[in-house]
mmCIF file with all atom_site columns, C-alpha atoms in Angstrom:
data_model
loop_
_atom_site.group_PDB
_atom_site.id
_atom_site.type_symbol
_atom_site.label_atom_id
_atom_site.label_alt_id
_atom_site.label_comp_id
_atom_site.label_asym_id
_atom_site.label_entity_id
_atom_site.label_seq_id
_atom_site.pdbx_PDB_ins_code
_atom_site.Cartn_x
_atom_site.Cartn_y
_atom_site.Cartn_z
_atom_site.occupancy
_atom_site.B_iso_or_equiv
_atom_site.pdbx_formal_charge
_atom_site.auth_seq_id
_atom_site.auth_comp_id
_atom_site.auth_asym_id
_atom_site.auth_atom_id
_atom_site.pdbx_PDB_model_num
ATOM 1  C CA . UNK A 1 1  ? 0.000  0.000   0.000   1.00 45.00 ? 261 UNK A CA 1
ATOM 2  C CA . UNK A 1 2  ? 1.165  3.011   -1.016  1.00 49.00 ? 262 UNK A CA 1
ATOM 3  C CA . UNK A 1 3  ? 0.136  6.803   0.444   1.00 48.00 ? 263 UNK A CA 1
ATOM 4  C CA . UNK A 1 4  ? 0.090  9.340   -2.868  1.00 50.00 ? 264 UNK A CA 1
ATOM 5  C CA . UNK A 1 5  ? 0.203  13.571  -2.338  1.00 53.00 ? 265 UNK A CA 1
ATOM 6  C CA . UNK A 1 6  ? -3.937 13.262  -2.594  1.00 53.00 ? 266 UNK A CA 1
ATOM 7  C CA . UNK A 1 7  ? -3.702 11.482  1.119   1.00 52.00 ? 267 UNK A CA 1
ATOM 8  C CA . UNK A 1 8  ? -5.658 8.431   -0.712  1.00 55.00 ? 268 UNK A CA 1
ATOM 9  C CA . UNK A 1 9  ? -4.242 4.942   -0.163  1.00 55.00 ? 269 UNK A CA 1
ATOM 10 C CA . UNK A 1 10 ? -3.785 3.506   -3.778  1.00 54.00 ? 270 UNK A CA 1
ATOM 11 C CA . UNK A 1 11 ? -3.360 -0.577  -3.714  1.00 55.00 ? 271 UNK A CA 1
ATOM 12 C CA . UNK A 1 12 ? -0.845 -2.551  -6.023  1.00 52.00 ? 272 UNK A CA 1
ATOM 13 C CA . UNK A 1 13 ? -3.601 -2.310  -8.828  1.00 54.00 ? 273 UNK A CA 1
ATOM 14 C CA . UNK A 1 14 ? -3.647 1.078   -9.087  1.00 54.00 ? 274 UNK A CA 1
ATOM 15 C CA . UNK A 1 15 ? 0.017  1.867   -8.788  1.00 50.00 ? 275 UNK A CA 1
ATOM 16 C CA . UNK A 1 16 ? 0.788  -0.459  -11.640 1.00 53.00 ? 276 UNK A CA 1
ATOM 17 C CA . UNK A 1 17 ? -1.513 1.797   -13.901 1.00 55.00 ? 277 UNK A CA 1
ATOM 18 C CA . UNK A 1 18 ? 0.348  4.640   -12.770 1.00 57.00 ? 278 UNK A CA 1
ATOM 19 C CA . UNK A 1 19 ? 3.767  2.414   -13.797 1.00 58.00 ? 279 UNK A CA 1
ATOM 20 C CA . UNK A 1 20 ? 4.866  2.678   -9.914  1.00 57.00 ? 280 UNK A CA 1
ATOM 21 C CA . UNK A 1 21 ? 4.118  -0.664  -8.862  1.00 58.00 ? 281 UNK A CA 1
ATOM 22 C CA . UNK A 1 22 ? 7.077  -2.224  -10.492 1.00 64.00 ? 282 UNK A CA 1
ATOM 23 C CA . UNK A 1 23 ? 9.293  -0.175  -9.073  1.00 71.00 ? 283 UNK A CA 1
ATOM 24 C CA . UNK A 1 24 ? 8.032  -0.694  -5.571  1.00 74.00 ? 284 UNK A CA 1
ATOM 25 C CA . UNK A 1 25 ? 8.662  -4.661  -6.189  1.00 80.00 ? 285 UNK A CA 1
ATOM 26 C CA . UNK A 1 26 ? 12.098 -3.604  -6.935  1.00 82.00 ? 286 UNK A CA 1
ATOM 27 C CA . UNK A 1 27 ? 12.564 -1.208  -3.899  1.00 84.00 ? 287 UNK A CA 1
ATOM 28 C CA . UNK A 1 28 ? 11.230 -3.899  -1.702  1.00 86.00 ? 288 UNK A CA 1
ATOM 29 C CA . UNK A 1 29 ? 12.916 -6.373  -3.172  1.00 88.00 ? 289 UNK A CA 1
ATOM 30 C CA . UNK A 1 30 ? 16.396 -4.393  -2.378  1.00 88.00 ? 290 UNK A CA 1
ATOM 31 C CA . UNK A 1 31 ? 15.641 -3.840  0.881   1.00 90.00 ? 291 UNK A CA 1
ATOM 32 C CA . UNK A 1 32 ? 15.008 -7.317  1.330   1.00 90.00 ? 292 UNK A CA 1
ATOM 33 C CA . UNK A 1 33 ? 18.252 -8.631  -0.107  1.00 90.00 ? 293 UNK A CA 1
ATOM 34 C CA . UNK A 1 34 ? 20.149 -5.324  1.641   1.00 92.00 ? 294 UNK A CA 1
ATOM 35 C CA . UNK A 1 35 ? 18.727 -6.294  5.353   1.00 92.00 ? 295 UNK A CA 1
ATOM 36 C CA . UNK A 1 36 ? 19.489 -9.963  4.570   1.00 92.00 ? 296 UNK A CA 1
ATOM 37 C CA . UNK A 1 37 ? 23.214 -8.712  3.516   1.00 93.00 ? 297 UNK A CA 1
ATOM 38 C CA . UNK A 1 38 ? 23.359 -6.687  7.118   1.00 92.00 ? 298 UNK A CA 1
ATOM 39 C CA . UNK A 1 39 ? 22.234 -10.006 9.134   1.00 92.00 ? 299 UNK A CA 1
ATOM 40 C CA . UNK A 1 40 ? 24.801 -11.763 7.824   1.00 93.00 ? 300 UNK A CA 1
ATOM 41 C CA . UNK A 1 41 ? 27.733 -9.576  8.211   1.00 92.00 ? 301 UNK A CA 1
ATOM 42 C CA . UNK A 1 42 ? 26.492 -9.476  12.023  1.00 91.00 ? 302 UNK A CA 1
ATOM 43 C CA . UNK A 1 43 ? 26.753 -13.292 12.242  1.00 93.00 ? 303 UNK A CA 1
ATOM 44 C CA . UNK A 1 44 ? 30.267 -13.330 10.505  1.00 92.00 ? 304 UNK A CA 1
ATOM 45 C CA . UNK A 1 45 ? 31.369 -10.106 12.897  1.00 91.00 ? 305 UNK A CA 1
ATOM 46 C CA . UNK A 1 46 ? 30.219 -12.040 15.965  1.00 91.00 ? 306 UNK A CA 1
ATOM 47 C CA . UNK A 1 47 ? 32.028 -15.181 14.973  1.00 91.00 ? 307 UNK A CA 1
ATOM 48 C CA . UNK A 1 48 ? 35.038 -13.218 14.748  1.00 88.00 ? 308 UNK A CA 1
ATOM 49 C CA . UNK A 1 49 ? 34.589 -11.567 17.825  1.00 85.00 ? 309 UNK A CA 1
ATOM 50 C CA . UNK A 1 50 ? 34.144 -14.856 19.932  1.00 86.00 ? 310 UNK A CA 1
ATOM 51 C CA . UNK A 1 51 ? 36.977 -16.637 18.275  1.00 85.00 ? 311 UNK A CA 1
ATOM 52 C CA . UNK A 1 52 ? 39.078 -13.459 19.495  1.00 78.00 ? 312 UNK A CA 1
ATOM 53 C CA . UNK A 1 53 ? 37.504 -13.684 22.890  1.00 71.00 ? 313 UNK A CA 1
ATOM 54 C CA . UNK A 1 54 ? 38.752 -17.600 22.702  1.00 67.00 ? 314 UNK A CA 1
ATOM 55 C CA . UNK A 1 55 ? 42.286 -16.597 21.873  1.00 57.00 ? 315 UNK A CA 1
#
């Protein structure tokens, strides 16, 4: 769901008429992949950090 400047909620439908929709797939899909990337760095950082605790 998206909020346009009229203050109307427009659904999927709607936006893809107005060619937005598939860009909002993209910008979610980003995000998606972007906080996946994030996650994992924090799992390889804390690895690290308690194999330098160990040494």
């Amino acid at each position: 769901m998206f909020i346009l400047s009229d203050g109307k909620i427009h659904r999927g439908k709607r936006l893809k008429q107005r060619g937005l929709g598939m860009h909002h797939d993209v910008y979610v899909f980003v995000r998606m992949c972007i906080s996946k990337l994030m996650d994992d760095a924090c799992d390889i950082l804390r690895d690290i950090h308690k194999k330098h605790i160990r040494v």
